[in-house]
PDB file of C-alpha atoms and ligand atoms in Angstrom:
ATOM      1  CA  MET H   4      71.634 -13.010 177.551  1.00 85.00           C
ATOM      2  CA  LYS H   5      73.983 -10.853 179.560  1.00 95.00           C
ATOM      3  CA  ARG H   6      76.146  -9.774 176.681  1.00 98.00           C
ATOM      4  CA  VAL H   7      75.406  -9.439 172.920  1.00 98.00           C
ATOM      5  CA  GLN H   8      77.668  -8.784 170.123  1.00 98.00           C
ATOM      6  CA  LEU H   9      76.358  -6.282 167.343  1.00 98.00           C
ATOM      7  CA  LEU H  10      78.884  -5.675 164.337  1.00 97.00           C
ATOM      8  CA  ASP H  11      82.178  -4.382 165.962  1.00 97.00           C
ATOM      9  CA  LYS H  12      80.648  -3.734 169.516  1.00 98.00           C
ATOM     10  CA  VAL H  13      79.603  -5.492 172.536  1.00 98.00           C
ATOM     11  CA  PHE H  14      76.863  -4.552 174.664  1.00 98.00           C
ATOM     12  CA  GLU H  15      75.830  -5.787 178.191  1.00 98.00           C
ATOM     13  CA  LEU H  16      72.569  -5.926 179.757  1.00 98.00           C
ATOM     14  CA  SER H  17      71.543  -2.691 181.517  1.00 98.00           C
ATOM     15  CA  ILE H  18      67.684  -2.762 181.892  1.00 98.00           C
ATOM     16  CA  PRO H  19      65.752  -5.610 181.828  1.00 98.00           C
ATOM     17  CA  GLU H  20      62.359  -5.929 180.057  1.00 98.00           C
ATOM     18  CA  ALA H  21      60.390  -5.747 183.076  1.00 98.00           C
ATOM     19  CA  ASP H  22      61.579  -2.592 184.180  1.00 98.00           C
ATOM     20  CA  ILE H  23      60.907  -1.022 180.669  1.00 98.00           C
ATOM     21  CA  ILE H  24      57.367  -2.495 180.784  1.00 98.00           C
ATOM     22  CA  ASN H  25      56.678  -0.762 184.228  1.00 98.00           C
ATOM     23  CA  ALA H  26      57.954   2.344 182.961  1.00 98.00           C
ATOM     24  CA  ILE H  27      55.792   2.290 179.973  1.00 98.00           C
ATOM     25  CA  LYS H  28      52.889   1.540 182.300  1.00 98.00           C
ATOM     26  CA  LYS H  29      53.560   4.601 184.357  1.00 98.00           C
ATOM     27  CA  ILE H  30      53.549   6.699 181.190  1.00 98.00           C
ATOM     28  CA  SER H  31      50.169   5.163 180.318  1.00 98.00           C
ATOM     29  CA  ASP H  32      48.806   6.026 183.752  1.00 98.00           C
ATOM     30  CA  GLU H  33      49.858   9.581 183.402  1.00 98.00           C
ATOM     31  CA  ILE H  34      48.442  10.142 179.934  1.00 98.00           C
ATOM     32  CA  ASP H  35      45.355   8.480 181.008  1.00 97.00           C
ATOM     33  CA  ARG H  36      45.049  10.867 184.068  1.00 97.00           C
ATOM     34  CA  ASP H  37      45.736  13.925 181.937  1.00 98.00           C
ATOM     35  CA  LEU H  38      44.371  13.307 178.644  1.00 98.00           C
ATOM     36  CA  ARG H  39      41.536  10.678 178.838  1.00 96.00           C
ATOM     37  CA  ASP H  40      38.669  13.292 178.144  1.00 96.00           C
ATOM     38  CA  LYS H  41      40.570  15.041 175.387  1.00 97.00           C
ATOM     39  CA  ASP H  42      40.702  12.603 172.486  1.00 97.00           C
ATOM     40  CA  PRO H  43      44.348  12.776 172.333  1.00 98.00           C
ATOM     41  CA  LEU H  44      46.118  11.917 169.103  1.00 98.00           C
ATOM     42  CA  LEU H  45      49.573   9.751 169.831  1.00 98.00           C
ATOM     43  CA  ILE H  46      52.296  10.418 167.151  1.00 98.00           C
ATOM     44  CA  CYS H  47      54.865   7.907 166.867  1.00 98.00           C
ATOM     45  CA  VAL H  48      58.408   9.211 165.817  1.00 97.00           C
ATOM     46  CA  LEU H  49      59.659   6.176 163.764  1.00 96.00           C
ATOM     47  CA  ASN H  50      61.772   4.124 163.591  1.00 96.00           C
ATOM     48  CA  GLY H  51      63.161   3.528 167.121  1.00 96.00           C
ATOM     49  CA  SER H  52      59.818   4.174 168.794  1.00 98.00           C
ATOM     50  CA  PHE H  53      57.811   1.500 167.285  1.00 98.00           C
ATOM     51  CA  MET H  54      58.176  -0.860 170.080  1.00 98.00           C
ATOM     52  CA  PHE H  55      57.391   1.628 172.697  1.00 98.00           C
ATOM     53  CA  ALA H  56      54.329   2.871 170.863  1.00 98.00           C
ATOM     54  CA  SER H  57      52.925  -0.769 170.523  1.00 98.00           C
ATOM     55  CA  ASP H  58      53.383  -1.629 174.152  1.00 98.00           C
ATOM     56  CA  LEU H  59      52.158   1.874 175.274  1.00 98.00           C
ATOM     57  CA  MET H  60      48.902   1.521 173.053  1.00 97.00           C
ATOM     58  CA  LYS H  61      48.135  -1.691 174.728  1.00 97.00           C
ATOM     59  CA  GLU H  62      48.048  -0.191 178.225  1.00 96.00           C
ATOM     60  CA  MET H  63      45.750   2.622 177.230  1.00 95.00           C
ATOM     61  CA  SER H  64      42.468   2.271 178.996  1.00 94.00           C
ATOM     62  CA  PHE H  65      40.577   4.594 176.584  1.00 93.00           C
ATOM     63  CA  ASN H  66      40.268   4.416 172.936  1.00 91.00           C
ATOM     64  CA  CYS H  67      42.590   7.010 171.256  1.00 93.00           C
ATOM     65  CA  GLU H  68      44.123   7.320 167.801  1.00 96.00           C
ATOM     66  CA  ILE H  69      47.725   6.800 166.792  1.00 97.00           C
ATOM     67  CA  SER H  70      49.707   7.951 163.899  1.00 97.00           C
ATOM     68  CA  PHE H  71      53.236   7.435 162.439  1.00 97.00           C
ATOM     69  CA  VAL H  72      55.892  10.089 161.249  1.00 97.00           C
ATOM     70  CA  LYS H  73      59.534   9.811 160.233  1.00 95.00           C
ATOM     71  CA  LEU H  74      62.169  12.542 159.798  1.00 92.00           C
ATOM     72  CA  SER H  75      63.947  12.436 156.542  1.00 83.00           C
ATOM     73  CA  SER H  76      67.302  14.085 156.104  1.00 69.00           C
ATOM     74  CA  TYR H  77      67.215  15.836 152.739  1.00 60.00           C
ATOM     75  CA  SER H  78      69.625  18.202 151.339  1.00 52.00           C
ATOM     76  CA  GLY H  79      68.128  21.359 150.250  1.00 50.00           C
ATOM     77  CA  THR H  80      69.180  23.748 147.714  1.00 49.00           C
ATOM     78  CA  GLN H  81      71.186  25.363 150.436  1.00 49.00           C
ATOM     79  CA  THR H  82      74.612  23.692 151.099  1.00 44.00           C
ATOM     80  CA  THR H  83      74.466  24.271 154.924  1.00 44.00           C
ATOM     81  CA  GLY H  84      73.851  20.737 155.824  1.00 49.00           C
ATOM     82  CA  SER H  85      70.667  18.695 155.760  1.00 58.00           C
ATOM     83  CA  VAL H  86      67.384  19.788 157.112  1.00 66.00           C
ATOM     84  CA  LYS H  87      64.995  17.103 158.822  1.00 85.00           C
ATOM     85  CA  GLN H  88      61.707  17.361 157.680  1.00 90.00           C
ATOM     86  CA  LEU H  89      58.632  15.522 159.101  1.00 93.00           C
ATOM     87  CA  ILE H  90      56.975  13.311 156.820  1.00 93.00           C
ATOM     88  CA  GLY H  91      53.866  10.868 156.908  1.00 93.00           C
ATOM     89  CA  LEU H  92      51.485  12.892 158.918  1.00 94.00           C
ATOM     90  CA  ASN H  93      48.187  12.550 157.243  1.00 90.00           C
ATOM     91  CA  GLU H  94      45.942  13.570 160.036  1.00 91.00           C
ATOM     92  CA  ASP H  95      44.728  17.139 160.597  1.00 95.00           C
ATOM     93  CA  ILE H  96      46.092  18.090 163.998  1.00 98.00           C
ATOM     94  CA  LYS H  97      44.446  21.552 164.196  1.00 98.00           C
ATOM     95  CA  GLY H  98      42.828  21.929 167.781  1.00 98.00           C
ATOM     96  CA  ARG H  99      44.039  18.282 168.787  1.00 98.00           C
ATOM     97  CA  HIS H 100      45.821  17.367 172.010  1.00 98.00           C
ATOM     98  CA  VAL H 101      49.037  15.616 170.488  1.00 98.00           C
ATOM     99  CA  VAL H 102      51.150  13.312 172.496  1.00 98.00           C
ATOM    100  CA  LEU H 103      54.725  12.605 170.740  1.00 98.00           C
ATOM    101  CA  LEU H 104      56.185   9.248 171.337  1.00 98.00           C
ATOM    102  CA  GLU H 105      59.916   9.014 171.353  1.00 98.00           C
ATOM    103  CA  ASP H 106      62.022   6.170 172.149  1.00 98.00           C
ATOM    104  CA  ILE H 107      64.785   8.107 173.599  1.00 98.00           C
ATOM    105  CA  VAL H 108      65.732  11.694 174.371  1.00 97.00           C
ATOM    106  CA  ASP H 109      69.379  12.334 174.094  1.00 97.00           C
ATOM    107  CA  THR H 110      70.446  16.183 173.233  1.00 95.00           C
ATOM    108  CA  GLY H 111      66.840  16.901 172.615  1.00 96.00           C
ATOM    109  CA  ILE H 112      67.572  18.275 169.293  1.00 93.00           C
ATOM    110  CA  THR H 113      65.336  15.851 167.272  1.00 94.00           C
ATOM    111  CA  ILE H 114      62.440  16.123 169.597  1.00 96.00           C
ATOM    112  CA  VAL H 115      62.491  19.842 169.866  1.00 95.00           C
ATOM    113  CA  ASN H 116      62.731  20.041 166.054  1.00 94.00           C
ATOM    114  CA  VAL H 117      59.599  17.814 165.580  1.00 96.00           C
ATOM    115  CA  VAL H 118      57.612  19.922 168.353  1.00 97.00           C
ATOM    116  CA  GLU H 119      58.288  23.053 166.490  1.00 96.00           C
ATOM    117  CA  GLN H 120      57.249  21.617 163.116  1.00 95.00           C
ATOM    118  CA  LEU H 121      53.872  20.251 164.781  1.00 97.00           C
ATOM    119  CA  LYS H 122      53.101  23.470 166.289  1.00 97.00           C
ATOM    120  CA  LYS H 123      52.987  25.215 163.005  1.00 97.00           C
ATOM    121  CA  LEU H 124      49.920  22.987 162.352  1.00 97.00           C
ATOM    122  CA  GLU H 125      48.196  24.647 165.232  1.00 98.00           C
ATOM    123  CA  PRO H 126      47.420  21.642 167.538  1.00 98.00           C
ATOM    124  CA  GLU H 127      45.807  22.706 170.924  1.00 98.00           C
ATOM    125  CA  ASP H 128      48.660  21.308 172.542  1.00 98.00           C
ATOM    126  CA  VAL H 129      51.879  18.932 172.086  1.00 98.00           C
ATOM    127  CA  ARG H 130      53.074  17.007 174.828  1.00 98.00           C
ATOM    128  CA  VAL H 131      56.350  14.550 174.735  1.00 98.00           C
ATOM    129  CA  ALA H 132      56.382  11.109 176.120  1.00 98.00           C
ATOM    130  CA  THR H 133      59.699   9.374 175.801  1.00 98.00           C
ATOM    131  CA  MET H 134      60.586   5.891 177.184  1.00 98.00           C
ATOM    132  CA  LEU H 135      64.034   6.632 177.974  1.00 98.00           C
ATOM    133  CA  PHE H 136      65.878  10.180 178.732  1.00 98.00           C
ATOM    134  CA  LYS H 137      69.484  11.006 179.037  1.00 98.00           C
ATOM    135  CA  PRO H 138      69.493  14.154 181.342  1.00 98.00           C
ATOM    136  CA  GLU H 139      73.028  14.595 181.330  1.00 98.00           C
ATOM    137  CA  ALA H 140      73.077  14.944 177.320  1.00 97.00           C
ATOM    138  CA  TYR H 141      70.177  17.302 177.133  1.00 98.00           C
ATOM    139  CA  ILE H 142      70.800  20.754 175.966  1.00 97.00           C
ATOM    140  CA  LYS H 143      67.230  22.128 175.434  1.00 97.00           C
ATOM    141  CA  ASP H 144      64.998  24.174 177.799  1.00 98.00           C
ATOM    142  CA  MET H 145      61.966  22.270 176.785  1.00 98.00           C
ATOM    143  CA  LYS H 146      60.309  20.195 179.656  1.00 97.00           C
ATOM    144  CA  ILE H 147      59.707  16.683 178.561  1.00 98.00           C
ATOM    145  CA  ASP H 148      56.232  15.939 179.853  1.00 98.00           C
ATOM    146  CA  TYR H 149      56.472  11.936 180.347  1.00 98.00           C
ATOM    147  CA  VAL H 150      59.484  10.185 180.834  1.00 98.00           C
ATOM    148  CA  GLY H 151      59.752   6.452 181.434  1.00 98.00           C
ATOM    149  CA  LEU H 152      63.315   5.977 182.707  1.00 98.00           C
ATOM    150  CA  GLU H 153      66.230   8.393 183.257  1.00 98.00           C
ATOM    151  CA  ILE H 154      69.408   6.699 182.081  1.00 98.00           C
ATOM    152  CA  PRO H 155      73.295   7.598 182.133  1.00 98.00           C
ATOM    153  CA  ASN H 156      74.924   9.232 179.036  1.00 97.00           C
ATOM    154  CA  ASP H 157      75.886   6.021 177.365  1.00 97.00           C
ATOM    155  CA  PHE H 158      75.193   4.442 174.149  1.00 97.00           C
ATOM    156  CA  ILE H 159      72.467   1.789 174.372  1.00 98.00           C
ATOM    157  CA  VAL H 160      70.521  -0.678 172.012  1.00 98.00           C
ATOM    158  CA  GLY H 161      67.301  -2.863 172.359  1.00 98.00           C
ATOM    159  CA  TYR H 162      63.587  -2.302 172.582  1.00 98.00           C
ATOM    160  CA  GLY H 163      63.497  -0.633 169.081  1.00 98.00           C
ATOM    161  CA  LEU H 164      66.894   1.096 169.588  1.00 98.00           C
ATOM    162  CA  ASP H 165      69.708   0.139 167.120  1.00 97.00           C
ATOM    163  CA  TYR H 166      73.364   0.334 166.380  1.00 97.00           C
ATOM    164  CA  ASN H 167      73.616   0.788 162.742  1.00 96.00           C
ATOM    165  CA  GLY H 168      70.289  -0.736 162.089  1.00 96.00           C
ATOM    166  CA  TYR H 169      70.947  -3.899 164.502  1.00 97.00           C
ATOM    167  CA  GLY H 170      69.730  -4.789 167.984  1.00 98.00           C
ATOM    168  CA  ARG H 171      66.047  -3.342 167.629  1.00 98.00           C
ATOM    169  CA  ASN H 172      64.669  -6.812 168.426  1.00 98.00           C
ATOM    170  CA  LEU H 173      66.243  -7.235 171.826  1.00 98.00           C
ATOM    171  CA  ARG H 174      63.716  -7.385 174.576  1.00 97.00           C
ATOM    172  CA  ASN H 175      66.079  -5.839 177.164  1.00 98.00           C
ATOM    173  CA  ILE H 176      68.035  -2.789 176.872  1.00 98.00           C
ATOM    174  CA  TYR H 177      72.026  -3.245 176.618  1.00 98.00           C
ATOM    175  CA  THR H 178      74.823  -0.597 177.133  1.00 98.00           C
ATOM    176  CA  VAL H 179      77.845  -0.602 175.012  1.00 98.00           C
ATOM    177  CA  VAL H 180      81.208  -1.740 176.575  1.00 98.00           C
ATOM    178  CA  GLU H 181      83.933   0.426 175.902  1.00 84.00           C
TER     179      GLU H 181
HETATM  180  P1  IMP T 220      68.766  13.633 170.150  1.00 51.32           P
HETATM  181  O1  IMP T 220      68.242  14.282 168.954  1.00 51.32           O
HETATM  182  O2  IMP T 220      70.287  13.905 170.360  1.00 51.32           O
HETATM  183  O3  IMP T 220      67.882  13.856 171.279  1.00 51.32           O
HETATM  184  O4  IMP T 220      68.785  11.955 169.628  1.00 51.32           O
HETATM  185  C1  IMP T 220      67.358  11.389 169.534  1.00 51.32           C
HETATM  186  C2  IMP T 220      67.801  10.300 168.432  1.00 51.32           C
HETATM  187  O5  IMP T 220      68.905   9.706 168.437  1.00 51.32           O
HETATM  188  C3  IMP T 220      66.760   9.121 169.103  1.00 51.32           C
HETATM  189  O6  IMP T 220      65.617   9.429 168.565  1.00 51.32           O
HETATM  190  C4  IMP T 220      67.514   8.003 168.670  1.00 51.32           C
HETATM  191  O7  IMP T 220      67.094   7.536 167.289  1.00 51.32           O
HETATM  192  C5  IMP T 220      68.995   8.358 168.541  1.00 51.32           C
HETATM  193  N1  IMP T 220      69.797   7.893 169.707  1.00 51.32           N
HETATM  194  C6  IMP T 220      70.129   8.744 170.870  1.00 51.32           C
HETATM  195  N2  IMP T 220      70.723   7.891 171.793  1.00 51.32           N
HETATM  196  C7  IMP T 220      70.744   6.667 171.368  1.00 51.32           C
HETATM  197  C8  IMP T 220      71.293   5.438 171.866  1.00 51.32           C
HETATM  198  O8  IMP T 220      71.789   5.529 173.083  1.00 51.32           O
HETATM  199  N3  IMP T 220      70.971   4.270 171.156  1.00 51.32           N
HETATM  200  C9  IMP T 220      70.473   4.349 170.085  1.00 51.32           C
HETATM  201  N4  IMP T 220      70.070   5.596 169.419  1.00 51.32           N
HETATM  202  C10 IMP T 220      70.099   6.747 170.170  1.00 51.32           C
HETATM  203 MG1   MG T 221      63.890   8.112 167.704  1.00 51.32          MG
END
């Protein structure tokens, strides 16, 4: 499929599945090299990262744990917008080597927020592995430890990523056609 329609938008093929799988293999080799003796805990940030996390886990050559978290938007008692709170973490991460798994880092606001919340739980260290990275959109200083592919600053879908809930099932990545 060269083009797909989702709701009101048309998307065209931009990254074939094979390139994504190679990028995930590269990340798994790097994590392997850095952390195989450190019993790392992988933490997948739902929803978009489920496919990346699954494929990455299958490439790991040593046994390691995985856990899943979500960011819930909730309106606090303050009226100054919503706060995104991390929910679903059952593990005690104190003293652990944590690797966060993200589908995509865009502005970096989400992942930096997650890292800050996790650091309060006193892990030994927190690293970030992202399947995709938009360097032109990134506004943070935090270094991203493991990057699968750098992509232009365009809206994409597929491989777990959605447009208003749709497109997550697509095997390739598609870019919106303006
Ligand atoms: P950030 O906080 O701006 O880095 O955005 C991170 C989140 O926005 C990701 O985890 C995605 O859920 C979503 N996102 C960013 N860019 C895209 C895109 O191109 N397609 C679909 N979702 C995206
Ligand atoms: Mg995400």
